[in-house]
XYZ file of C-alpha atoms in Angstrom:
721
model
C 244.057 -181.374 -29.453
C 246.493 -178.815 -29.902
C 244.864 -176.480 -27.173
C 245.055 -179.858 -24.805
C 248.828 -180.746 -25.523
C 249.571 -176.718 -25.331
C 247.951 -176.725 -21.629
C 249.469 -179.909 -20.685
C 253.241 -178.554 -21.730
C 252.408 -175.558 -19.709
C 251.101 -176.845 -16.512
C 252.792 -180.141 -16.534
C 251.940 -183.408 -17.958
C 248.597 -185.032 -16.613
C 249.239 -187.700 -14.047
C 250.246 -191.280 -15.578
C 248.867 -194.452 -14.460
C 250.838 -196.529 -12.031
C 249.566 -200.426 -11.154
C 251.511 -200.280 -8.225
C 250.024 -196.765 -6.474
C 247.036 -197.421 -4.207
C 247.028 -194.595 -1.967
C 249.793 -192.895 0.275
C 252.966 -194.168 -0.457
C 254.652 -195.968 2.548
C 258.248 -196.638 1.174
C 259.664 -193.093 1.415
C 262.448 -191.066 2.702
C 262.891 -188.314 4.707
C 262.604 -184.876 2.570
C 263.960 -181.339 3.001
C 266.760 -182.339 5.878
C 268.513 -179.106 5.891
C 265.380 -177.332 7.043
C 264.204 -180.010 9.365
C 268.172 -179.338 10.696
C 267.870 -175.578 10.792
C 264.100 -176.103 12.530
C 265.843 -178.148 15.358
C 268.187 -175.643 15.935
C 266.015 -172.863 16.193
C 263.835 -175.151 18.592
C 267.021 -175.776 20.656
C 267.966 -172.173 20.693
C 264.147 -171.220 21.875
C 264.579 -173.531 24.739
C 268.036 -172.024 25.513
C 266.350 -168.304 25.108
C 263.667 -169.924 27.770
C 265.920 -170.956 30.087
C 268.177 -168.143 30.353
C 264.772 -166.084 30.684
C 263.786 -168.363 33.480
C 267.242 -167.898 35.402
C 267.489 -164.310 35.044
C 263.985 -163.261 35.048
C 261.711 -162.513 38.098
C 257.864 -162.001 37.423
C 257.411 -160.743 40.716
C 258.421 -157.298 39.340
C 255.353 -156.993 37.254
C 252.922 -159.170 39.878
C 253.598 -157.493 42.979
C 254.402 -153.896 44.265
C 257.763 -152.850 45.736
C 258.629 -150.616 49.082
C 261.221 -148.311 49.092
C 263.800 -150.982 50.012
C 262.859 -152.784 47.075
C 260.963 -155.466 49.053
C 257.881 -156.871 47.365
C 254.357 -156.535 49.043
C 252.008 -159.439 49.429
C 254.706 -162.160 49.866
C 257.695 -163.153 51.927
C 257.969 -160.876 55.003
C 255.439 -158.426 54.030
C 253.151 -161.492 53.176
C 250.070 -160.025 55.422
C 250.611 -156.347 53.847
C 249.945 -156.650 50.225
C 249.655 -152.875 49.184
C 251.718 -150.102 48.694
C 251.277 -146.859 50.425
C 253.063 -143.813 49.348
C 254.069 -141.025 51.666
C 253.251 -137.840 49.367
C 251.061 -139.056 46.299
C 251.563 -135.755 44.684
C 255.404 -136.608 43.791
C 254.208 -139.379 41.560
C 252.766 -136.873 39.266
C 254.788 -133.648 39.736
C 258.228 -135.326 39.782
C 260.631 -133.661 37.632
C 264.280 -133.697 36.387
C 265.957 -136.267 38.271
C 263.005 -137.676 40.154
C 261.210 -138.188 37.044
C 263.513 -140.880 36.066
C 262.204 -143.018 39.326
C 258.611 -142.783 38.219
C 258.877 -146.221 36.299
C 256.460 -149.002 37.277
C 254.654 -146.291 39.652
C 258.046 -146.259 41.570
C 257.387 -142.587 43.068
C 260.397 -140.147 44.382
C 258.636 -140.518 47.663
C 258.783 -143.221 50.523
C 257.001 -146.175 49.920
C 255.806 -148.760 52.718
C 253.712 -152.087 52.493
C 250.539 -151.779 54.403
C 247.778 -154.280 55.476
C 245.146 -152.025 54.324
C 244.939 -148.174 52.531
C 243.722 -145.623 54.570
C 240.219 -144.675 54.033
C 240.227 -141.378 55.895
C 241.617 -137.843 55.726
C 244.218 -137.331 57.997
C 247.163 -134.157 58.296
C 249.520 -133.478 60.523
C 248.346 -131.078 63.219
C 250.684 -127.594 63.120
C 251.116 -128.092 67.059
C 253.460 -131.035 65.944
C 256.156 -128.985 64.850
C 257.096 -127.725 68.159
C 260.594 -129.098 69.235
C 259.432 -130.379 72.205
C 256.128 -132.616 70.627
C 256.199 -136.178 70.879
C 256.094 -138.414 67.762
C 253.987 -141.018 69.238
C 251.320 -139.120 69.880
C 250.497 -137.584 66.208
C 251.826 -140.107 63.716
C 250.054 -143.650 63.100
C 252.797 -146.229 63.393
C 251.020 -148.394 60.903
C 252.092 -145.838 58.082
C 255.386 -144.941 59.054
C 258.669 -146.918 58.134
C 258.775 -150.223 59.941
C 262.400 -149.517 61.320
C 261.562 -146.135 63.273
C 260.594 -146.788 66.618
C 258.116 -143.496 67.530
C 258.441 -144.132 71.317
C 261.959 -144.105 71.644
C 263.759 -141.900 68.410
C 265.634 -139.181 69.396
C 264.234 -137.188 66.209
C 261.813 -134.777 66.289
C 258.516 -134.723 64.192
C 260.351 -132.036 61.425
C 263.016 -134.095 61.250
C 261.009 -137.112 60.606
C 258.612 -135.191 58.099
C 261.955 -133.923 56.466
C 263.201 -137.627 56.088
C 259.994 -138.842 54.848
C 260.118 -141.702 57.819
C 256.101 -140.810 58.447
C 253.493 -138.874 56.262
C 252.594 -135.608 56.761
C 249.174 -136.260 55.431
C 247.025 -138.802 53.805
C 243.456 -138.981 51.732
C 241.074 -141.987 51.411
C 242.576 -144.260 49.110
C 241.602 -147.558 47.395
C 244.012 -150.390 46.606
C 244.207 -150.992 43.042
C 246.433 -153.802 41.804
C 248.243 -153.558 45.237
C 248.986 -149.424 45.241
C 246.918 -147.179 47.644
C 245.734 -144.809 45.088
C 243.439 -141.505 45.863
C 239.369 -142.379 45.582
C 238.506 -139.467 43.672
C 235.286 -140.966 42.475
C 231.463 -139.965 43.997
C 231.600 -137.424 46.635
C 234.596 -138.138 48.460
C 235.723 -134.465 48.087
C 232.425 -133.047 48.906
C 232.770 -130.364 51.421
C 230.636 -131.919 54.087
C 233.039 -134.849 54.046
C 236.338 -133.254 54.573
C 237.619 -132.246 57.858
C 237.926 -128.603 58.395
C 241.598 -129.092 59.714
C 242.409 -131.081 56.474
C 244.917 -128.532 54.753
C 248.495 -128.832 53.194
C 251.111 -126.666 54.463
C 250.518 -123.047 53.106
C 247.167 -123.910 51.609
C 243.632 -123.516 52.522
C 240.764 -126.550 52.385
C 239.802 -125.610 48.968
C 243.369 -125.039 47.557
C 244.504 -128.339 49.215
C 241.298 -130.261 47.635
C 242.358 -128.390 43.870
C 245.812 -129.747 44.218
C 245.256 -133.131 44.998
C 242.653 -133.780 42.301
C 244.853 -132.158 39.592
C 247.984 -133.787 40.763
C 246.498 -137.231 41.219
C 243.641 -137.590 38.619
C 245.842 -138.313 35.706
C 247.358 -141.256 37.952
C 244.080 -142.476 38.647
C 243.015 -142.414 35.428
C 245.917 -144.258 34.270
C 245.104 -147.326 36.243
C 241.049 -147.309 35.314
C 241.837 -149.599 32.462
C 243.496 -151.841 35.414
C 241.094 -152.001 37.305
C 238.481 -152.846 34.486
C 240.709 -155.772 33.695
C 240.111 -156.713 37.488
C 236.523 -156.784 37.090
C 236.514 -158.550 34.155
C 238.930 -161.089 35.605
C 236.187 -161.424 38.520
C 233.540 -162.034 36.034
C 235.393 -164.782 34.281
C 236.144 -166.133 38.213
C 232.321 -166.194 38.718
C 231.082 -167.390 35.136
C 233.432 -169.771 34.043
C 231.302 -173.008 34.470
C 228.829 -171.605 32.302
C 231.281 -170.353 29.788
C 232.302 -173.903 29.770
C 229.018 -175.146 29.125
C 228.545 -172.820 26.169
C 231.616 -174.008 24.347
C 230.320 -177.676 25.206
C 227.108 -176.564 23.536
C 229.193 -175.313 20.358
C 231.024 -178.508 20.306
C 227.918 -180.795 20.074
C 226.391 -178.179 17.637
C 229.272 -178.480 15.267
C 229.476 -182.268 15.416
C 226.066 -182.779 14.567
C 226.027 -180.206 11.802
C 228.744 -182.166 10.124
C 227.172 -185.282 10.599
C 223.638 -183.873 9.055
C 225.782 -182.851 5.899
C 226.099 -186.420 4.961
C 222.521 -186.485 4.400
C 221.369 -182.806 3.474
C 224.463 -181.516 1.823
C 222.478 -181.545 -1.580
C 219.626 -179.882 0.134
C 221.295 -177.229 1.932
C 223.421 -176.176 -1.475
C 220.326 -175.877 -3.559
C 218.696 -173.734 -0.775
C 221.115 -171.808 -0.500
C 221.615 -171.178 -4.357
C 218.152 -171.013 -5.129
C 217.742 -168.452 -2.020
C 220.506 -166.235 -3.347
C 218.302 -166.006 -6.760
C 215.284 -165.240 -4.993
C 216.943 -162.487 -3.178
C 218.159 -160.946 -6.118
C 215.151 -161.655 -8.030
C 213.314 -159.756 -4.827
C 215.645 -156.707 -5.342
C 214.954 -156.330 -8.780
C 211.366 -156.227 -8.241
C 211.229 -153.849 -5.503
C 213.839 -151.556 -7.713
C 211.389 -151.499 -10.514
C 208.629 -150.688 -8.085
C 210.663 -147.528 -6.731
C 211.709 -146.640 -10.157
C 207.949 -146.647 -11.316
C 206.219 -144.749 -8.485
C 209.195 -141.861 -9.656
C 208.429 -141.726 -13.114
C 206.589 -138.369 -12.458
C 209.545 -137.061 -10.762
C 211.685 -134.570 -12.443
C 214.729 -134.720 -9.982
C 217.835 -135.321 -11.256
C 221.686 -135.810 -10.112
C 222.451 -132.689 -11.232
C 219.690 -131.005 -8.912
C 221.077 -133.259 -6.033
C 224.730 -132.303 -6.245
C 226.890 -133.414 -3.633
C 225.471 -134.525 -0.399
C 226.224 -136.589 2.797
C 222.582 -137.357 3.236
C 222.074 -140.766 1.067
C 218.457 -140.293 1.495
C 218.119 -137.283 -0.947
C 219.751 -139.689 -3.837
C 217.072 -142.394 -3.102
C 214.693 -139.776 -4.325
C 216.026 -139.508 -7.863
C 214.741 -141.994 -10.355
C 218.015 -142.555 -11.858
C 219.251 -144.223 -8.628
C 216.769 -147.291 -8.752
C 217.256 -147.241 -12.599
C 221.016 -148.108 -11.705
C 220.149 -150.231 -8.969
C 217.920 -152.220 -11.313
C 220.301 -152.619 -14.203
C 222.891 -153.577 -11.756
C 220.975 -156.167 -10.151
C 219.723 -157.334 -13.107
C 223.243 -158.090 -14.492
C 224.393 -159.646 -11.468
C 221.088 -161.954 -11.374
C 221.869 -162.760 -15.104
C 225.453 -163.728 -14.727
C 224.258 -166.129 -11.584
C 221.942 -167.646 -13.633
C 223.782 -168.393 -16.868
C 226.738 -169.527 -14.400
C 224.352 -172.000 -12.744
C 223.217 -173.179 -16.107
C 226.666 -173.783 -17.309
C 228.311 -174.992 -14.480
C 225.454 -176.925 -13.216
C 227.903 -180.309 -13.615
C 230.471 -179.092 -11.788
C 228.189 -177.376 -8.739
C 226.633 -181.271 -8.826
C 230.687 -182.373 -8.524
C 230.878 -180.305 -5.413
C 227.858 -181.550 -3.708
C 228.891 -185.239 -4.416
C 232.395 -184.233 -2.978
C 230.947 -182.706 -0.146
C 228.685 -185.883 0.444
C 231.799 -188.145 0.211
C 233.673 -185.945 2.385
C 231.033 -186.791 5.054
C 231.092 -190.407 4.327
C 234.966 -190.269 4.980
C 234.528 -188.439 8.301
C 231.991 -190.822 9.498
C 234.111 -193.821 8.815
C 237.027 -191.974 10.610
C 235.532 -190.221 13.251
C 238.668 -189.947 15.234
C 239.484 -187.182 12.721
C 236.925 -184.625 14.188
C 238.630 -184.784 17.582
C 242.310 -184.153 15.802
C 241.729 -180.173 16.438
C 241.920 -181.075 19.973
C 245.433 -181.937 19.470
C 246.554 -178.989 17.387
C 244.818 -176.685 19.929
C 246.660 -178.368 22.993
C 249.968 -178.010 20.854
C 249.092 -174.362 20.138
C 248.328 -173.529 23.759
C 251.520 -174.634 24.388
C 253.486 -172.697 22.136
C 251.397 -169.446 23.208
C 252.092 -170.173 26.950
C 256.039 -170.931 26.381
C 256.071 -167.390 24.063
C 254.051 -165.653 26.961
C 256.329 -166.839 29.970
C 259.420 -166.424 28.013
C 258.467 -162.895 26.922
C 257.555 -162.098 30.477
C 260.548 -163.474 31.976
C 262.834 -161.754 29.457
C 261.060 -158.320 30.385
C 262.096 -158.601 33.845
C 265.387 -160.046 33.807
C 267.173 -157.116 35.047
C 268.336 -156.648 38.740
C 266.698 -153.746 40.432
C 268.825 -150.173 40.321
C 268.839 -148.008 43.275
C 270.179 -144.587 43.525
C 270.413 -141.686 46.074
C 267.807 -139.355 45.362
C 267.026 -136.036 47.543
C 263.122 -136.226 48.178
C 263.359 -132.310 49.038
C 265.943 -130.845 46.895
C 265.199 -127.037 48.136
C 266.775 -128.327 51.409
C 270.244 -126.909 51.980
C 272.801 -129.184 51.394
C 271.071 -131.098 48.823
C 272.225 -129.257 45.709
C 275.032 -132.005 45.381
C 273.046 -134.945 45.034
C 272.522 -135.430 41.201
C 270.602 -138.843 41.440
C 273.549 -140.822 39.592
C 275.129 -142.533 42.795
C 273.801 -145.840 43.047
C 272.991 -147.566 46.620
C 271.576 -150.355 48.396
C 268.489 -149.715 50.399
C 269.018 -152.675 52.820
C 272.253 -151.341 53.837
C 271.753 -147.631 53.157
C 273.753 -145.482 55.729
C 273.499 -141.774 56.798
C 276.562 -140.507 55.160
C 274.592 -138.749 52.281
C 271.790 -137.798 55.155
C 274.134 -135.729 57.025
C 274.558 -133.175 54.667
C 270.997 -133.786 53.162
C 268.391 -135.182 55.800
C 265.695 -135.849 52.956
C 268.371 -138.088 50.771
C 266.872 -141.395 50.063
C 267.981 -144.627 48.246
C 265.301 -145.144 45.608
C 264.355 -147.737 43.054
C 264.956 -146.326 39.741
C 264.711 -149.023 36.818
C 265.710 -152.615 36.029
C 269.495 -153.318 34.830
C 269.824 -152.977 31.131
C 273.546 -152.700 31.086
C 274.466 -156.542 31.237
C 274.879 -158.899 28.142
C 271.477 -160.471 28.353
C 270.065 -157.297 28.873
C 271.587 -155.213 26.155
C 270.203 -158.291 23.837
C 266.737 -158.350 25.257
C 265.346 -156.405 22.115
C 266.834 -159.327 19.660
C 265.713 -162.189 22.338
C 262.109 -160.750 22.153
C 262.546 -160.830 18.179
C 263.817 -164.403 18.113
C 260.891 -165.229 20.702
C 258.171 -164.132 18.268
C 259.802 -165.588 15.130
C 260.416 -168.837 16.663
C 256.650 -168.720 18.346
C 255.233 -167.922 14.457
C 257.505 -170.778 12.966
C 256.078 -173.310 15.828
C 252.725 -172.666 15.695
C 252.705 -172.667 11.631
C 254.229 -176.041 12.276
C 251.503 -177.338 14.292
C 249.094 -176.377 11.823
C 250.956 -177.972 8.845
C 251.409 -181.111 10.937
C 248.011 -181.270 11.636
C 246.592 -180.596 8.029
C 249.296 -183.060 6.497
C 248.195 -185.761 9.077
C 244.642 -185.453 8.428
C 245.197 -185.388 4.435
C 247.388 -188.763 4.691
C 244.020 -190.124 6.225
C 241.309 -188.886 4.002
C 243.707 -190.010 1.173
C 243.672 -193.631 2.371
C 240.088 -193.463 2.622
C 239.693 -192.522 -1.166
C 242.276 -194.508 -2.373
C 240.594 -197.687 -0.944
C 239.031 -199.490 -3.744
C 236.321 -201.293 -1.725
C 235.155 -199.164 1.327
C 235.247 -199.320 4.229
C 236.883 -202.898 3.995
C 239.990 -201.459 2.236
C 240.443 -198.532 4.467
C 243.931 -199.406 6.513
C 243.429 -199.527 10.374
C 244.032 -196.462 12.284
C 244.631 -194.377 9.259
C 244.951 -191.066 11.185
C 247.827 -192.628 13.442
C 249.450 -193.953 10.399
C 249.242 -190.788 8.939
C 250.683 -188.857 12.025
C 253.657 -191.191 12.422
C 254.381 -191.051 8.671
C 254.572 -187.018 8.843
C 256.769 -186.854 11.963
C 259.032 -189.699 10.772
C 259.930 -188.396 7.140
C 258.487 -184.612 6.491
C 259.119 -182.447 9.366
C 261.733 -180.619 7.058
C 259.106 -180.040 4.363
C 256.356 -178.914 7.052
C 259.245 -176.611 8.673
C 259.835 -175.135 5.112
C 256.495 -174.413 4.666
C 255.798 -172.791 7.829
C 258.620 -170.832 7.418
C 257.501 -169.221 4.396
C 254.612 -168.176 5.828
C 256.346 -166.965 9.078
C 258.566 -164.794 6.773
C 255.381 -163.468 4.874
C 253.754 -162.838 8.189
C 256.712 -160.913 10.041
C 256.425 -158.593 6.686
C 252.885 -158.093 7.473
C 253.588 -157.227 11.440
C 256.389 -154.807 10.510
C 254.125 -152.843 8.303
C 251.499 -152.597 10.938
C 253.786 -151.352 13.420
C 255.494 -148.757 10.976
C 251.948 -147.643 10.248
C 251.101 -147.276 13.812
C 253.775 -145.430 14.592
C 254.193 -143.041 11.475
C 250.387 -142.596 10.670
C 250.352 -139.198 12.123
C 253.543 -138.046 10.214
C 252.484 -139.637 6.974
C 250.926 -137.698 3.993
C 248.003 -139.073 1.681
C 250.590 -140.658 -0.718
C 252.556 -142.183 2.021
C 249.042 -143.817 3.796
C 248.085 -144.905 0.089
C 251.378 -146.667 -0.578
C 251.412 -148.434 2.656
C 247.651 -149.643 2.537
C 248.754 -150.948 -1.112
C 251.808 -152.803 0.898
C 249.584 -154.171 3.626
C 246.999 -155.243 0.988
C 249.547 -157.062 -1.359
C 251.160 -158.848 1.660
C 247.604 -160.087 3.090
C 246.840 -161.205 -0.509
C 250.478 -163.021 -0.597
C 249.796 -164.753 2.734
C 246.381 -166.061 1.854
C 248.107 -167.628 -1.497
C 250.820 -169.081 0.599
C 248.386 -170.704 2.854
C 246.403 -171.844 0.112
C 249.699 -173.446 -1.834
C 251.032 -174.803 1.549
C 247.848 -176.546 2.280
C 247.864 -178.780 -1.157
C 251.495 -179.013 -1.103
C 250.919 -180.791 1.997
C 248.337 -183.287 0.666
C 250.833 -184.039 -2.166
C 253.437 -184.451 0.753
C 250.875 -186.766 2.529
C 250.229 -189.226 -0.449
C 253.736 -189.062 -2.323
C 256.177 -188.417 0.196
C 258.016 -185.752 -1.947
C 259.734 -182.507 -0.721
C 257.974 -179.445 -0.428
C 258.953 -177.880 -3.492
C 258.133 -180.670 -5.614
C 254.777 -181.280 -4.098
C 253.538 -177.784 -3.993
C 254.513 -177.572 -7.899
C 252.635 -180.828 -8.501
C 249.805 -179.718 -6.707
C 249.709 -176.372 -8.384
C 249.952 -177.745 -12.019
C 247.163 -180.117 -11.224
C 244.776 -177.488 -9.746
C 245.671 -174.900 -12.665
C 244.691 -178.164 -15.306
C 241.295 -177.969 -13.488
C 240.986 -174.453 -12.675
C 237.193 -174.389 -13.345
C 236.302 -177.036 -11.415
C 238.744 -175.527 -8.328
C 236.788 -172.067 -8.461
C 233.235 -173.783 -8.003
C 234.353 -176.083 -5.741
C 236.095 -173.845 -3.332
C 233.296 -171.454 -3.483
C 230.516 -173.780 -3.162
C 232.172 -175.139 -0.133
C 233.623 -172.282 1.633
C 230.056 -170.753 1.386
C 228.318 -173.728 2.760
C 230.621 -174.404 5.677
C 230.721 -170.214 6.286
C 226.699 -170.601 6.603
C 227.518 -173.518 9.242
C 229.911 -171.518 11.098
C 227.396 -168.849 11.117
C 224.610 -171.000 12.390
C 226.770 -172.803 15.124
C 228.155 -169.424 16.218
C 225.032 -167.293 15.780
C 222.595 -169.832 17.739
C 225.277 -170.309 20.916
C 225.827 -166.451 20.702
C 221.865 -165.518 21.096
C 221.803 -168.521 24.092
C 224.463 -166.867 25.759
C 222.947 -163.552 25.608
C 219.788 -164.306 26.755
C 221.492 -166.161 29.751
C 224.219 -163.538 30.714
C 221.932 -160.695 30.413
C 219.396 -162.605 32.944
C 216.796 -163.232 30.605
C 216.949 -166.800 30.808
C 217.240 -168.006 35.009
C 220.323 -170.659 35.633
C 218.891 -173.893 37.018
C 218.265 -173.742 41.037
C 219.623 -170.309 40.764
C 223.043 -171.355 41.304
C 224.019 -168.205 38.965
C 222.912 -164.355 39.159
C 223.566 -162.402 35.708
C 223.032 -159.451 37.989
C 226.178 -160.252 39.886
C 228.172 -159.452 36.582
C 230.235 -156.099 36.207
C 230.129 -156.593 32.549
C 227.851 -159.443 31.520
C 229.117 -158.948 27.502
C 232.565 -160.090 28.514
C 231.289 -163.567 28.973
C 229.000 -163.455 26.178
C 232.210 -162.498 23.779
C 234.131 -165.213 25.180
C 231.511 -167.728 24.513
C 230.982 -166.184 20.540
C 234.630 -166.270 20.068
C 235.176 -169.544 21.670
C 232.355 -171.170 19.595
C 234.004 -169.701 16.822
C 237.285 -171.370 17.170
C 235.595 -174.772 18.191
C 233.293 -174.566 15.171
C 236.277 -173.774 12.982
C 238.526 -176.580 14.251
C 235.831 -179.049 13.519
C 234.715 -177.243 9.939
C 238.928 -177.236 9.220
C 238.868 -181.081 9.345
C 235.730 -181.298 6.797
C 237.225 -178.517 4.629
C 240.615 -180.482 4.556
C 238.895 -183.805 3.673
C 237.050 -181.844 0.850
C 240.435 -180.533 -0.706
C 242.301 -183.930 -0.341
C 239.339 -185.801 -1.982
C 239.081 -183.086 -4.382
C 243.079 -183.797 -5.394
C 242.616 -187.656 -5.225
C 239.524 -187.123 -7.519
C 241.401 -185.011 -10.132
C 244.249 -187.857 -10.160
C 241.769 -190.430 -10.264
C 240.557 -189.102 -13.636
C 243.864 -188.197 -15.188
C 245.200 -191.538 -13.738
C 242.185 -193.952 -14.751
C 239.709 -194.482 -17.562
C 237.509 -196.855 -15.890
C 238.630 -200.036 -17.910
C 239.273 -203.212 -16.042
C 242.910 -202.547 -15.792
C 242.661 -198.963 -14.828
C 239.287 -198.573 -12.850
C 238.081 -195.528 -11.157
C 238.473 -195.286 -7.346
C 235.685 -192.282 -7.210
C 232.115 -193.200 -5.575
C 229.304 -194.356 -7.856
C 227.702 -190.819 -7.419
C 230.663 -189.197 -8.642
C 231.045 -191.586 -11.670
C 227.228 -190.998 -12.412
C 227.288 -187.195 -12.535
C 230.588 -187.592 -14.841
C 228.697 -190.102 -16.915
C 231.490 -192.511 -16.154
C 231.749 -196.131 -15.119
C 233.912 -198.893 -14.518
C 233.550 -202.021 -16.921
C 232.578 -204.899 -14.947
C 234.275 -208.297 -15.697
C 232.153 -210.471 -18.239
C 230.584 -213.385 -16.970
C 231.481 -216.757 -18.681
C 228.801 -218.390 -20.791
C 227.383 -221.879 -19.988
């Protein structure tokens, strides 16, 4: 008795009987108003950041390439010219000093024009063209010259045209990669039989020309390989998306069927799982004993083997199997003793799972609530991504005068610091330096908005995490209110209120936005610390000594555990908020103390339900994943030959998409079930503390639970005749 009083004083007093309590309280007030106001201000600021990003940002900077005058290719006046052609692609890889600053976004220090199609052959300017009397229109292709140049009526010589980079003096076969004409270095493009003998750069022979182009542009092309892979993956998605959606639909139906079957076979599944684990352990003990017995004549020991990376050598040592045998026997014994002493609590867990199935069966709308959460999270992710993109492109382009050929006379005075407008760039600088050009350098980062882009991006991330955590909290609190209404209905299902999920959702939005925002903020702060730790670990990994790496690993582990604990605490706090309508701190404290007063039941129930739901997810994801593998790899043909798996570039990408999507769908459905179990469990614990089964204080739990606990409600006595 003294021990019970000590536990009650340490973890709070048990819940007292309240004759007016019969489920979620309807008369309640707003909670955590200060945090609600703060959350609303952050949302308002988030909208302002999005508006500023939309006003000043221009995503075309990353979606479309630019020519030398800053105009986009593929839209506007250049709608029929989607590709950028570089006059001297070698400068993209060999630029130095001032010109190196221009190499941003693949804006090379060379003339760039928009073209309809990239050149597909080798071409070099004929040496005879440098004769002063040579006519430019007989040597240059106007499609690959600056549009403003009239080759037939120009007064410029071929030499002047080349010096001013109004036309290229050579080009090679190129391929359009994300709108850029990049050298085609694959296959046998540069084999001797495919290169014209007259294709040479000035001062170089054929072999030297090929070597220079390969070395100078190889890294450039390799840098775009990943983006080219992305395009191919996008093509796979474009051709297979109907079948991906079909796979996700199968995952959704399978998840629903599994949860519905739990209502009838939950006990069977759990006992099969338990005895299956014991059987595996028993088989391991038998196998280790056999191996140990077969090596009884072996004299090999650990001292003879020493340290080696060949694990098979240790398996030839008799003591290895003895150690395995002892470990497995101890684990098996612990499991059997746990099963014997906790059999009643395992039965409680089974009964709660069955009761959760009934609750979900009476409120089928709860299974579809994850769709609401999914839509809201998609909105948050989309808003964050669009805002981040517009913020990153919120500066006006800056152009500066650059000498394309700094070795020419008169070009030493050009330092690259003078800004210019490519549309009205005159020939003042060109009179002293014929190769001077107005080249795009970077996007403006000197304005008030641009100077604070980093801070705004951080604000974008913080607001995004807070909003996502709030959306998840809103779903958990709404579901908890609905399932609590089910438990505290004395006569089920007649006493269950109409539209319990809708009522819980409206109560949560009306009264508890502040409390949900408070819990979401705590979780967001912990996640931010984890993000910072991951960033620091990534940046300084190469410079860390073993001690620093160990410390960083410990910090990451501690904050990972802290995040898991905060999620667990928040989840149970939201259940109490949904039932009693108190603020976050009071609800979290009440839930924590209630769980601590029943810690053994909590551990057993949590592990049994988690294991069962994990195997359920594994069944759904594994089954759909195997089906997707056989389909997208071509082992199963689509009906009517409406899809050819051989047309896919990477058939594993649709498979991965289906598997990940199936897991998210299964997680969404099973999270509803898990929330139901947690809510009914807290209600069950309070039911035991509040009531004693008398006519004045009857239990609300199911008859199955009362039977397991050897409890029952007193029946009213019949009047004698």
